[in-house]
Structure formats: structure tokens, C-alpha cells
């Protein structure tokens, strides 16, 4: 039942109307220092972003933002900071994904097809590296073992890079939420339009007053 709800949520996110403020390709240009910070101190960034996504209210914290089977069963209500620290260290990938889902559900953000391709490529490369490592272990060929190690290094590099860009994307989105890019545009009701009457020779003037 829970898995069916998660599938329905994933399908619902595909129809959200809003998009991320920056895509994964442009996050490095948008905030290079933070992207480097997210690359070298990934768990720390994940901790800070989740706390910020919760508006610094740790009483709202749930393990993996409520998207995993372990959510609500790890003593979060008593030790939220400790549980979050454990999550970002032991389940780093899930912590990044959970923060992403949290922001998407709050602001109705869908992921572009380009970003989906990047994330999908990252997962496929990891699975391919795992398969090659198993084959190399079974066969025992030294050349195949070296090739699997190179592929594993490439998969790890792509994983770390994509996660850094993804966390920078989350940070920029929360900067937008918190008004760091300036005030959000205010929706203004359209002005009342006047309708001309049949007994008027000329309809009333609507618009800016003419200069004398």
C-alpha cells in the first residue's frame, strides 16, 4: 500500500507546473563556491539543506522526509539532530533524494527531461560498474578487473558530481524561496474596464492620460 502511494506521488510530480530555478547543467555557473562545498563536504551540505528545507524547525523532521519505510521509526521525535546526522552519513543518497522530493512536493516542481537523463545516466553507470565488478570477480581476469575498477571510479566521479549539482540546485531553490533574489512578484488584479454605451458617440478613454 505504501509503495503504491509512492508510485502515485512520483507520477504526480511529473505533472507539476513549476520548474527548478536552475537545471543541473547550470548549477556550477550559478553558484560555483557552494557547488565545490557540496562536492567536498557532501554530508554536511545535506544536513544543512534538510534543516533549512524544514525552516529550521527540527520538530518537523522525519527520517528520509517520510519517503522511506524507516521513516518515523528511528526516534526522530526525541533526537532529531542525531537522526538527521545518521541519515546523511549512512544513507547519503536517500537524504539528498528526500530533500529533493520535499521541495518538489512543497513548491510543485517537476524535474526536466534533461535532468532526468542525467540522474538516470548516473544510476545506469553505477549498476553497470557493479555488474562488471561481479563478472571480474567471477572470471578472475586481470584486464577485466582493471577495466571494472576504472568503470567504478568513473561511476563514483559521476555520482559525486551529480549529487553536488543536485544539492546546489536545492540551495538555489531555497534562496529563491527565502527572497534572496529579490521580492517575489505580486499578483495584481486587472484594472476595471469600462464598456461604452450605445448612446455615446465616442467610447470613454481607457489607458494613460494624454500629455498636453
Coordinates of C-alpha atoms in Angstrom, one line a residue:
X1 CA 0.0 0.0 0.0
X2 CA 2.8 2.4 0.9
X3 CA 4.8 1.6 -2.2
X4 CA 1.7 2.3 -4.3
X5 CA 1.3 5.7 -2.7
X6 CA 5.0 6.5 -3.5
X7 CA 4.4 5.5 -7.1
X8 CA 1.4 7.7 -7.3
X9 CA 3.4 10.6 -5.9
X10 CA 6.2 10.0 -8.5
X11 CA 3.6 10.1 -11.2
X12 CA 2.0 13.3 -9.8
X13 CA 5.4 15.1 -9.7
X14 CA 5.6 14.6 -13.5
X15 CA 2.6 16.9 -13.9
X16 CA 3.7 19.7 -11.6
X17 CA 3.7 23.1 -13.3
X18 CA 6.8 24.7 -11.8
X19 CA 10.5 24.1 -12.7
X20 CA 13.7 24.3 -10.7
X21 CA 15.2 27.8 -10.7
X22 CA 18.3 26.3 -12.3
X23 CA 18.8 23.0 -14.0
X24 CA 21.7 20.6 -13.2
X25 CA 23.8 21.8 -16.1
X26 CA 23.9 25.4 -14.9
X27 CA 24.2 25.0 -11.2
X28 CA 28.0 25.2 -11.3
X29 CA 27.8 28.6 -13.1
X30 CA 25.0 29.8 -10.8
X31 CA 26.8 29.1 -7.5
X32 CA 30.4 27.8 -8.0
X33 CA 31.6 28.1 -4.4
X34 CA 28.6 26.2 -3.0
X35 CA 28.9 23.5 -5.6
X36 CA 32.5 23.0 -4.6
X37 CA 31.4 22.9 -1.0
X38 CA 28.7 20.3 -1.8
X39 CA 31.3 18.2 -3.6
X40 CA 33.9 18.1 -0.8
X41 CA 31.6 18.2 2.2
X42 CA 28.5 16.4 0.8
X43 CA 27.0 15.0 4.1
X44 CA 27.4 18.4 5.8
X45 CA 25.6 20.1 3.0
X46 CA 22.9 17.5 3.0
X47 CA 22.4 18.1 6.8
X48 CA 22.2 21.9 6.4
X49 CA 19.8 21.8 3.4
X50 CA 17.4 19.4 5.1
X51 CA 17.3 21.6 8.2
X52 CA 16.8 24.6 6.0
X53 CA 14.1 22.9 4.0
X54 CA 12.2 22.4 7.3
X55 CA 12.5 26.1 8.0
X56 CA 15.0 25.2 10.9
X57 CA 12.2 23.6 12.8
X58 CA 13.6 20.2 13.7
X59 CA 10.3 19.2 15.3
X60 CA 9.1 18.6 11.8
X61 CA 11.9 16.2 11.0
X62 CA 11.2 12.7 9.9
X63 CA 13.8 10.2 8.7
X64 CA 14.2 10.5 4.9
X65 CA 11.3 13.1 4.9
X66 CA 8.8 10.3 5.3
X67 CA 9.5 8.7 1.9
X68 CA 11.2 5.5 3.2
X69 CA 9.9 2.5 5.2
X70 CA 12.2 3.5 8.1
X71 CA 10.5 6.9 8.4
X72 CA 9.0 7.6 11.8
X73 CA 10.6 4.6 13.4
X74 CA 14.1 5.9 14.3
X75 CA 13.4 8.0 17.3
X76 CA 13.3 11.3 15.4
X77 CA 11.0 13.0 17.8
X78 CA 13.5 12.6 20.7
X79 CA 16.8 13.0 18.9
X80 CA 16.1 14.8 15.5
X81 CA 19.6 16.2 15.1
X82 CA 21.3 12.9 15.8
X83 CA 18.9 11.0 13.5
X84 CA 19.5 13.5 10.7
X85 CA 23.3 13.3 11.1
X86 CA 23.0 9.5 11.0
X87 CA 20.8 9.7 7.9
X88 CA 23.2 12.0 5.9
X89 CA 26.2 9.8 6.8
X90 CA 24.7 6.3 6.4
X91 CA 22.1 7.0 3.8
X92 CA 23.5 9.9 1.9
X93 CA 21.9 9.2 -1.4
X94 CA 18.5 8.8 0.2
X95 CA 19.0 12.1 2.2
X96 CA 19.6 14.0 -1.0
X97 CA 16.7 12.5 -2.8
X98 CA 14.4 13.0 0.2
X99 CA 15.2 16.7 0.4
X100 CA 14.5 16.9 -3.3
X101 CA 11.1 15.3 -3.0
X102 CA 10.3 17.5 -0.1
X103 CA 11.0 20.7 -2.1
X104 CA 9.2 19.3 -5.2
X105 CA 6.0 18.5 -3.2
X106 CA 6.1 21.9 -1.4
X107 CA 6.5 24.0 -4.5
X108 CA 5.0 21.8 -7.2
X109 CA 8.3 21.5 -9.0
X110 CA 8.9 18.9 -11.8
X111 CA 12.2 17.7 -13.0
X112 CA 13.1 18.5 -16.6
X113 CA 13.7 15.7 -19.1
X114 CA 17.4 16.8 -19.3
X115 CA 17.8 16.5 -15.5
X116 CA 16.1 13.1 -15.5
X117 CA 18.5 11.9 -18.2
X118 CA 21.5 13.0 -16.1
X119 CA 20.1 11.3 -13.0
X120 CA 19.2 8.2 -15.0
X121 CA 22.7 8.0 -16.5
X122 CA 24.2 8.2 -13.1
X123 CA 22.2 5.2 -11.9
X124 CA 22.8 3.2 -15.0
X125 CA 26.6 3.8 -14.7
X126 CA 26.6 2.6 -11.1
X127 CA 24.7 -0.6 -12.0
X128 CA 27.0 -1.2 -14.9
X129 CA 30.0 -0.8 -12.7
X130 CA 28.6 -3.2 -10.2
X131 CA 27.9 -5.8 -12.9
X132 CA 31.4 -5.5 -14.3
X133 CA 32.9 -5.9 -10.8
X134 CA 30.9 -9.1 -10.2
X135 CA 32.0 -10.5 -13.6
X136 CA 35.6 -9.6 -13.0
X137 CA 35.4 -11.3 -9.6
X138 CA 34.0 -14.5 -11.0
X139 CA 36.2 -14.7 -14.1
X140 CA 39.4 -13.6 -12.4
X141 CA 40.9 -11.9 -15.4
X142 CA 43.3 -9.2 -14.5
X143 CA 42.5 -7.0 -17.5
X144 CA 38.8 -7.2 -16.8
X145 CA 39.4 -6.4 -13.2
X146 CA 41.3 -3.3 -14.1
X147 CA 38.6 -2.3 -16.5
X148 CA 36.0 -2.8 -13.8
X149 CA 38.0 -0.6 -11.4
X150 CA 38.2 2.2 -14.0
X151 CA 34.5 2.0 -14.6
X152 CA 33.8 2.0 -10.8
X153 CA 36.0 5.2 -10.4
X154 CA 34.1 6.8 -13.3
X155 CA 30.7 5.9 -11.7
X156 CA 31.8 7.3 -8.4
X157 CA 33.0 10.5 -10.0
X158 CA 29.7 11.0 -11.8
X159 CA 27.7 10.2 -8.7
X160 CA 29.6 12.7 -6.6
X161 CA 29.4 15.4 -9.3
X162 CA 25.6 14.9 -9.9
X163 CA 24.9 14.9 -6.1
X164 CA 26.9 18.1 -5.7
X165 CA 25.0 19.8 -8.6
X166 CA 21.7 18.5 -7.2
X167 CA 22.3 19.9 -3.7
X168 CA 23.4 23.2 -5.2
X169 CA 20.1 23.2 -7.2
X170 CA 18.2 22.7 -3.9
X171 CA 20.1 25.5 -2.2
X172 CA 19.4 27.9 -5.1
X173 CA 15.7 27.0 -4.9
X174 CA 15.6 27.8 -1.2
X175 CA 17.4 31.0 -1.9
X176 CA 14.5 31.9 -4.2
X177 CA 12.0 30.8 -1.6
X178 CA 13.6 33.0 1.1
X179 CA 13.7 36.1 -1.1
X180 CA 17.4 36.3 -1.7
X181 CA 16.9 37.0 -5.4
X182 CA 14.6 40.0 -4.5
X183 CA 10.9 40.2 -3.7
X184 CA 8.6 37.8 -5.4
X185 CA 6.3 39.4 -8.0
X186 CA 2.9 40.3 -6.5
X187 CA -0.1 39.3 -8.4
X188 CA -2.3 42.3 -9.1
X189 CA -5.9 42.2 -10.2
X190 CA -6.5 43.7 -13.6
X191 CA -8.0 47.1 -13.8
X192 CA -11.7 47.6 -14.2
X193 CA -12.6 48.0 -17.8
X194 CA -15.4 50.4 -18.9
X195 CA -17.9 49.5 -21.5
X196 CA -19.2 52.0 -24.0
X197 CA -22.9 52.7 -24.2
X198 CA -24.8 52.8 -27.5
X199 CA -25.8 56.4 -26.8
X200 CA -22.2 57.5 -26.6
X201 CA -20.6 58.8 -29.8
X202 CA -17.1 58.0 -28.6
X203 CA -16.3 55.4 -26.0
X204 CA -14.7 56.6 -22.8
X205 CA -10.8 56.8 -22.9
X206 CA -9.1 53.9 -21.1
X207 CA -5.3 54.0 -20.5
X208 CA -2.7 56.6 -19.8
X209 CA -3.8 60.2 -19.9
X210 CA -2.5 62.1 -22.9
X211 CA 0.2 64.7 -22.5
X212 CA -0.9 68.3 -23.1

